[in-house]
C-alpha positions as protocol buffer text, in pm:
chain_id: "A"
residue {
  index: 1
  type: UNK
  ca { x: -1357 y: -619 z: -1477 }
}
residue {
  index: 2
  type: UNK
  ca { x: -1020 y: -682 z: -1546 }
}
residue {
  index: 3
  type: UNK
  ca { x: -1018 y: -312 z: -1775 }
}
residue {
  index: 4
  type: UNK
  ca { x: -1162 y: -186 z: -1421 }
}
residue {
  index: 5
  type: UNK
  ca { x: -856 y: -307 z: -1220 }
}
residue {
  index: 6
  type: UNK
  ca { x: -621 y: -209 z: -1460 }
}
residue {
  index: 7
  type: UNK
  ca { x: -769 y: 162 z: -1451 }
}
residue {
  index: 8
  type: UNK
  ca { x: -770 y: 160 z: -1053 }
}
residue {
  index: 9
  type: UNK
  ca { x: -322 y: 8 z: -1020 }
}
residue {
  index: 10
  type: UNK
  ca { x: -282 y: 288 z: -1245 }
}
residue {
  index: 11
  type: UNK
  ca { x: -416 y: 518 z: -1034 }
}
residue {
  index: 12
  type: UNK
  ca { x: -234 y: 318 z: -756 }
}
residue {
  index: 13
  type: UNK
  ca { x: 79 y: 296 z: -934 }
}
residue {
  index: 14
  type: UNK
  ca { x: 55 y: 741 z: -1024 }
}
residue {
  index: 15
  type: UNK
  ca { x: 15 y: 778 z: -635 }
}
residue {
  index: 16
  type: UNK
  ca { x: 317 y: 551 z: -613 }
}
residue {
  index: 17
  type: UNK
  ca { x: 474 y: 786 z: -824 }
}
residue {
  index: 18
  type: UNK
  ca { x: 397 y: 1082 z: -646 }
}
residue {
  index: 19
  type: UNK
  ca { x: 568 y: 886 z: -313 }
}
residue {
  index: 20
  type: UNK
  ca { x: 853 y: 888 z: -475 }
}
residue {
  index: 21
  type: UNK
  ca { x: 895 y: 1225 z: -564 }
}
residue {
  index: 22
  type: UNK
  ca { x: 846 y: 1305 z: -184 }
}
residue {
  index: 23
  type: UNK
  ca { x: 1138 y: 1052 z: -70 }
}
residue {
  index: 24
  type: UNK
  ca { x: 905 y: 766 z: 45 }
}
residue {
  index: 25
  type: UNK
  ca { x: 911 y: 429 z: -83 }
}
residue {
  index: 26
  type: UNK
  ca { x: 693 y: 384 z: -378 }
}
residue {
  index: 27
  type: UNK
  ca { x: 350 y: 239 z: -213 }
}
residue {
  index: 28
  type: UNK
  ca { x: 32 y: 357 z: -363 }
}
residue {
  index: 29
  type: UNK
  ca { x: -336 y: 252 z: -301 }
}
residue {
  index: 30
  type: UNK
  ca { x: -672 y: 295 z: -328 }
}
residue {
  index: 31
  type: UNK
  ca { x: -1019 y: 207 z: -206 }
}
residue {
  index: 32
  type: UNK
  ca { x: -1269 y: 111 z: -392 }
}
residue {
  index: 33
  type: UNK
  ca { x: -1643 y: 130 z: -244 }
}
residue {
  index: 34
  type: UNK
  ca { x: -1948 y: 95 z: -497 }
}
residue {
  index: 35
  type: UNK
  ca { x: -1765 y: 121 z: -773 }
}
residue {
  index: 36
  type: UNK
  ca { x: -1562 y: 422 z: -735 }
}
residue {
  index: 37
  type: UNK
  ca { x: -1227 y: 577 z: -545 }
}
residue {
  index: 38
  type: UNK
  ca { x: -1357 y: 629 z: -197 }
}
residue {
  index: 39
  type: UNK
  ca { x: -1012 y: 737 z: -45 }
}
residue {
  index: 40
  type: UNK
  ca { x: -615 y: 722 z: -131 }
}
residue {
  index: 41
  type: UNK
  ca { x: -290 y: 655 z: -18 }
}
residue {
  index: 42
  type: UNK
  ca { x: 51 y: 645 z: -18 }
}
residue {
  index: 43
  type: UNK
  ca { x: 356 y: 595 z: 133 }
}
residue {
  index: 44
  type: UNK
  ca { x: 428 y: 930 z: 365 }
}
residue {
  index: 45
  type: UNK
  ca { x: 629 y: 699 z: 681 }
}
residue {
  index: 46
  type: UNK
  ca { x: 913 y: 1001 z: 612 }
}
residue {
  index: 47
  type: UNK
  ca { x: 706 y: 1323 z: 584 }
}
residue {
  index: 48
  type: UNK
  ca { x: 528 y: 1216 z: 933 }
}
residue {
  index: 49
  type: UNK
  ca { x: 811 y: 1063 z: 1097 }
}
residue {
  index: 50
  type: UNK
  ca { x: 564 y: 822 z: 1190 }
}
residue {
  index: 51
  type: UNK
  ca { x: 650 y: 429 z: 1078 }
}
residue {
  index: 52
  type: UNK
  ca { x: 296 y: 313 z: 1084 }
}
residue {
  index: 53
  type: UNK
  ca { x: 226 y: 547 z: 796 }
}
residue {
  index: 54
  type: UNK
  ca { x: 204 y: 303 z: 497 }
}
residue {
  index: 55
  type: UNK
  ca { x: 8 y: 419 z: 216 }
}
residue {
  index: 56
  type: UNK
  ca { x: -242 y: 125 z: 361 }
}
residue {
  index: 57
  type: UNK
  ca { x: -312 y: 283 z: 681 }
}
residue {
  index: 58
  type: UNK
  ca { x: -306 y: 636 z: 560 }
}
residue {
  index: 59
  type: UNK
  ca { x: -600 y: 533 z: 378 }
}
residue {
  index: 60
  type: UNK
  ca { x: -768 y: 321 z: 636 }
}
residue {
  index: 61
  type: UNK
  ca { x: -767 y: 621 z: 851 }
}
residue {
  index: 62
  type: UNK
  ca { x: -894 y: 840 z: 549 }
}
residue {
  index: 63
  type: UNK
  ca { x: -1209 y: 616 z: 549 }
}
residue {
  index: 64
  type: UNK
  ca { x: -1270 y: 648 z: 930 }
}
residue {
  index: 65
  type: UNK
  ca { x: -1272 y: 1036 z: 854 }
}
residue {
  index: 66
  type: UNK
  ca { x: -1503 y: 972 z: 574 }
}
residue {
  index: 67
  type: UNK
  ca { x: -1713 y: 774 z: 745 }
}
residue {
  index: 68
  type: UNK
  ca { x: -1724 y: 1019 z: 1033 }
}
residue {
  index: 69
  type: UNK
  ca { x: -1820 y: 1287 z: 767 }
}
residue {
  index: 70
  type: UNK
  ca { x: -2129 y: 1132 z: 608 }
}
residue {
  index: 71
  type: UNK
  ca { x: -2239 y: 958 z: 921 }
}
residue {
  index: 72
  type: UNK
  ca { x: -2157 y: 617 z: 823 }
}
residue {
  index: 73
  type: UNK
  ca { x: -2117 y: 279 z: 934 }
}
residue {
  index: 74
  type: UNK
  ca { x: -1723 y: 190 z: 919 }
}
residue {
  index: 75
  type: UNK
  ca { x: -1752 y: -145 z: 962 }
}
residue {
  index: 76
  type: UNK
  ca { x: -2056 y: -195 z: 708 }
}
residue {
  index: 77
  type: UNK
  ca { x: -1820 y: 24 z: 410 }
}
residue {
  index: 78
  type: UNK
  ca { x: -1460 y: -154 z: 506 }
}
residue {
  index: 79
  type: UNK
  ca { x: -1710 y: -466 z: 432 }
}
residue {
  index: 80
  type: UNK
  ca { x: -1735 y: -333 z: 127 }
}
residue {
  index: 81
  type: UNK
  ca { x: -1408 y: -258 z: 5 }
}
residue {
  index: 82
  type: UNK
  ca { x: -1156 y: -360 z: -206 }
}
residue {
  index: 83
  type: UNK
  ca { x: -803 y: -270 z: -155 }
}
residue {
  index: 84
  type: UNK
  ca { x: -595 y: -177 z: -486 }
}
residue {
  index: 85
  type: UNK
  ca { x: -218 y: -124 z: -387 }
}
residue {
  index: 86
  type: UNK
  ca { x: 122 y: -167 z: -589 }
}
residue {
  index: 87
  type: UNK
  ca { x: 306 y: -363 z: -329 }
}
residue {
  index: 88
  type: UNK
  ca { x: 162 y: -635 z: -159 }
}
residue {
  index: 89
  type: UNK
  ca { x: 91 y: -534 z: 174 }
}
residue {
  index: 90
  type: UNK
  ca { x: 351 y: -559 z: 487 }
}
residue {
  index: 91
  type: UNK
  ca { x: 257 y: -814 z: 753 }
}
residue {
  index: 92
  type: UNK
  ca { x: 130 y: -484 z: 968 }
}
residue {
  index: 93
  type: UNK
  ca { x: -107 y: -365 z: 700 }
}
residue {
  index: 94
  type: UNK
  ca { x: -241 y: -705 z: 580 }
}
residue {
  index: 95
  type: UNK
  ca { x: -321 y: -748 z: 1016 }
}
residue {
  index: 96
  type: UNK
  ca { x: -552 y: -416 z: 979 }
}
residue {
  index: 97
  type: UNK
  ca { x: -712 y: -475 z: 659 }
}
residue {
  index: 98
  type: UNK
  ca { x: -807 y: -845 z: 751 }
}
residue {
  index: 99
  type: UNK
  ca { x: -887 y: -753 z: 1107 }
}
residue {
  index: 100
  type: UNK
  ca { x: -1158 y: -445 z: 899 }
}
residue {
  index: 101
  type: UNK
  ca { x: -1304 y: -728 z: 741 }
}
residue {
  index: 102
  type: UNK
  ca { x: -1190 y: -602 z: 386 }
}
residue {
  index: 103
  type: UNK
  ca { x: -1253 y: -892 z: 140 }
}
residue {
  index: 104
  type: UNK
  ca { x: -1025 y: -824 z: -143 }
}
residue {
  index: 105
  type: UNK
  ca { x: -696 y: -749 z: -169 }
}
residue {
  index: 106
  type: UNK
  ca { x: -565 y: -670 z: -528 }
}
residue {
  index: 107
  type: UNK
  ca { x: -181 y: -580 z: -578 }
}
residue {
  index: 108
  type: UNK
  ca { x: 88 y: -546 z: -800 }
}
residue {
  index: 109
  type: UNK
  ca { x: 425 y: -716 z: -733 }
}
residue {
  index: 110
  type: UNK
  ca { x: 538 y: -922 z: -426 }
}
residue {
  index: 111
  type: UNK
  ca { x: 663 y: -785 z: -117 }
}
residue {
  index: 112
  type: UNK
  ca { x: 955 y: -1074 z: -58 }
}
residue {
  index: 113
  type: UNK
  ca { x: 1080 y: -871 z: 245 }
}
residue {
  index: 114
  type: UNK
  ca { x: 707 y: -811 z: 469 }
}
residue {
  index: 115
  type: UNK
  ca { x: 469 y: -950 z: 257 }
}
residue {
  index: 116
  type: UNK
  ca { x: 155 y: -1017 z: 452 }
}
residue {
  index: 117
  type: UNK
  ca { x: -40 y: -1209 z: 130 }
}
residue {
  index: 118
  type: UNK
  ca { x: 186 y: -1504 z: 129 }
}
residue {
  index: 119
  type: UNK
  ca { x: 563 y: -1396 z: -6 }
}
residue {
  index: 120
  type: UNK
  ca { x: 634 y: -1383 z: 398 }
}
residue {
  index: 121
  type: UNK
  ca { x: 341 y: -1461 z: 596 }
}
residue {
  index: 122
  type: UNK
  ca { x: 14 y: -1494 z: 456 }
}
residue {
  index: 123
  type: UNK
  ca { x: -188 y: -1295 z: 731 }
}
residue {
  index: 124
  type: UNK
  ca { x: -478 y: -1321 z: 438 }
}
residue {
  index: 125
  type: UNK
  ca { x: -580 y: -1652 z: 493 }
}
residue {
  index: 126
  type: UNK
  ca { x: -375 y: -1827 z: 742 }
}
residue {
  index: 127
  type: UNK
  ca { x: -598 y: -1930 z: 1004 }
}
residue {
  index: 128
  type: UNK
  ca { x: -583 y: -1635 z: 1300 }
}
residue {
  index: 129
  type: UNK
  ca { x: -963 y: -1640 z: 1440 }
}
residue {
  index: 130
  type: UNK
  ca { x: -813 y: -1308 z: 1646 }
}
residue {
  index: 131
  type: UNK
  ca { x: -775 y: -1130 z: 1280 }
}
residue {
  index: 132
  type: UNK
  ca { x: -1128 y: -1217 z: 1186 }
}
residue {
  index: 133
  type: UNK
  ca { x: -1263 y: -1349 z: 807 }
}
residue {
  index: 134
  type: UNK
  ca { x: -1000 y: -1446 z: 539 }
}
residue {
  index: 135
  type: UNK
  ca { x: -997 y: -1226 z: 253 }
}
residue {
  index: 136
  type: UNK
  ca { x: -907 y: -1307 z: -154 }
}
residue {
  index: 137
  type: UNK
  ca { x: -584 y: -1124 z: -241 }
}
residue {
  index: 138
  type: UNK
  ca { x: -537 y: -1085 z: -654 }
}
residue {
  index: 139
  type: UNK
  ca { x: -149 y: -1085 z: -725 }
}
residue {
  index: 140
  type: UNK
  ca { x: 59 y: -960 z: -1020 }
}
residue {
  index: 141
  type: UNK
  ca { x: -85 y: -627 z: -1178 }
}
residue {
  index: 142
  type: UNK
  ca { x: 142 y: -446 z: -1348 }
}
residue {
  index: 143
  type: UNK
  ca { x: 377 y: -569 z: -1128 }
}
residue {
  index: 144
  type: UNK
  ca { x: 617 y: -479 z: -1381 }
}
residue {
  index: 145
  type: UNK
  ca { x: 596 y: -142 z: -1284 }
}
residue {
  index: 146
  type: UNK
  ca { x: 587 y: -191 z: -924 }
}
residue {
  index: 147
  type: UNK
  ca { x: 880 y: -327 z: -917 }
}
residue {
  index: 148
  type: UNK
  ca { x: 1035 y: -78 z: -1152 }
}
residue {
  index: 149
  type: UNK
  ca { x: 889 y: 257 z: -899 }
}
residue {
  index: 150
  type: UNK
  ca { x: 1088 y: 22 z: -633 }
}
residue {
  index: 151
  type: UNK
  ca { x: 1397 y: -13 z: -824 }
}
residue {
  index: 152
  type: UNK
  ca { x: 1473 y: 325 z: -926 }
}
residue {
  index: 153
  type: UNK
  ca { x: 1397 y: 451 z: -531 }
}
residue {
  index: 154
  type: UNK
  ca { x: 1634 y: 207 z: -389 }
}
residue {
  index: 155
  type: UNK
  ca { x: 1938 y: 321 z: -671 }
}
residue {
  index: 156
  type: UNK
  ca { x: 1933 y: 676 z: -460 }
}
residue {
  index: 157
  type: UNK
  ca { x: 2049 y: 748 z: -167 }
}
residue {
  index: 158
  type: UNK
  ca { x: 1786 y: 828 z: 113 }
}
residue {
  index: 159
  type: UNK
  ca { x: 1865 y: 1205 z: 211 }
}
residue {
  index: 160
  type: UNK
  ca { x: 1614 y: 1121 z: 512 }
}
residue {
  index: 161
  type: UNK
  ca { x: 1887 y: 854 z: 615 }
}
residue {
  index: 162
  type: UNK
  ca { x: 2180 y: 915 z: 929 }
}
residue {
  index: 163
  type: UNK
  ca { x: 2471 y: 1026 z: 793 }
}
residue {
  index: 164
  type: UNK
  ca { x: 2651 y: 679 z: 880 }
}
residue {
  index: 165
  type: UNK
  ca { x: 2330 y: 507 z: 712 }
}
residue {
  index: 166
  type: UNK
  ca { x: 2373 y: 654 z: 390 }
}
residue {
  index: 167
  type: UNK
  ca { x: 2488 y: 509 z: 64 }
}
residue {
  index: 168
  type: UNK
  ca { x: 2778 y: 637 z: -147 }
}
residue {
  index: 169
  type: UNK
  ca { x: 2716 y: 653 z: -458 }
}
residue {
  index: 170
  type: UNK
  ca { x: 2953 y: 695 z: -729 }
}
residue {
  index: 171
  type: UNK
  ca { x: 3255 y: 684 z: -536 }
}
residue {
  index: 172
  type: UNK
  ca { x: 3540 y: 776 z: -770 }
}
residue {
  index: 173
  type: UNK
  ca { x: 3770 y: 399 z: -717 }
}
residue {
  index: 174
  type: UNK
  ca { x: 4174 y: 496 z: -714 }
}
């Protein structure tokens, strides 16, 4: 099991990757459903324009669509799922993927800023009848990494940023 998970963050942490190359934060995930990839995401908040569009929800909606495809019940395969993401998930995702009745949550390295698994809230397990069953969140897999993905993105300088937002890098000091 624990080769499994390892296989599925790196597949979380290369989509990760791929966010990054597209000027989004570093956020990869997948989800699994009997034993395989059912859908992906990753961070694209920039490329829409759209703030709700964490790699959590991009996938969430890709397994509506899937559903919708194969004439599925959603509610039966979200039961089913487990969540594989490099960064625990925000307050906002951790609402949707408790309130689909996902039961496991496995992620890389904390979220200390919107964590929604206990580094901020813990919207997991905290008792919110509204948000439906508590789920099992699985911290710390190759968090190293993670965190890495998430240090080298914040070094640059957002190009998507207003001008006055920006950072200056490399100012020459006189």
């Amino acid at each position: 099991m624990e080769d499994e998970n390892l296989q599925w963050m790196q597949r979380a942490i290369d989509l990760a990757e791929e966010a990054f190359k597209a000027g989004e934060v570093p956020v990869g995930c997948i989800f699994i459903y009997e034993n395989k990839e059912l859908v992906n995401g990753r961070n694209m908040v920039t490329e829409t324009k759209n703030a709700t569009q964490h790699a959590e929800i991009v996938a969430i909606e890709r397994v509506y669509a899937w559903c919708e495809e194969h004439d599925k019940n959603a509610a039966d395969v979200f039961a089913a799922i487990t969540v594989v993401v490099t960064v625990e998930p925000c307050i906002m995702c951790m609402a949707a993927i408790r309130t689909l009745n996902i039961p496991l949550v496995i992620y890389g390295c904390r979220n200390d800023r919107f964590g929604g698994c206990g580094s901020v809230m813990n919207i997991a397990t905290d008792e919110i009848p509204s948000l439906g069953r508590r789920l099992y969140c699985i911290s710390g897999l190759m968090a190293e990494k993670a965190i890495s993905l998430l240090k080298d993105f914040y070094k640059g300088e957002n190009l998507n940023a207003p001008e006055e937002k920006r950072k200056i890098k490399n100012e020459i000091k006189k």
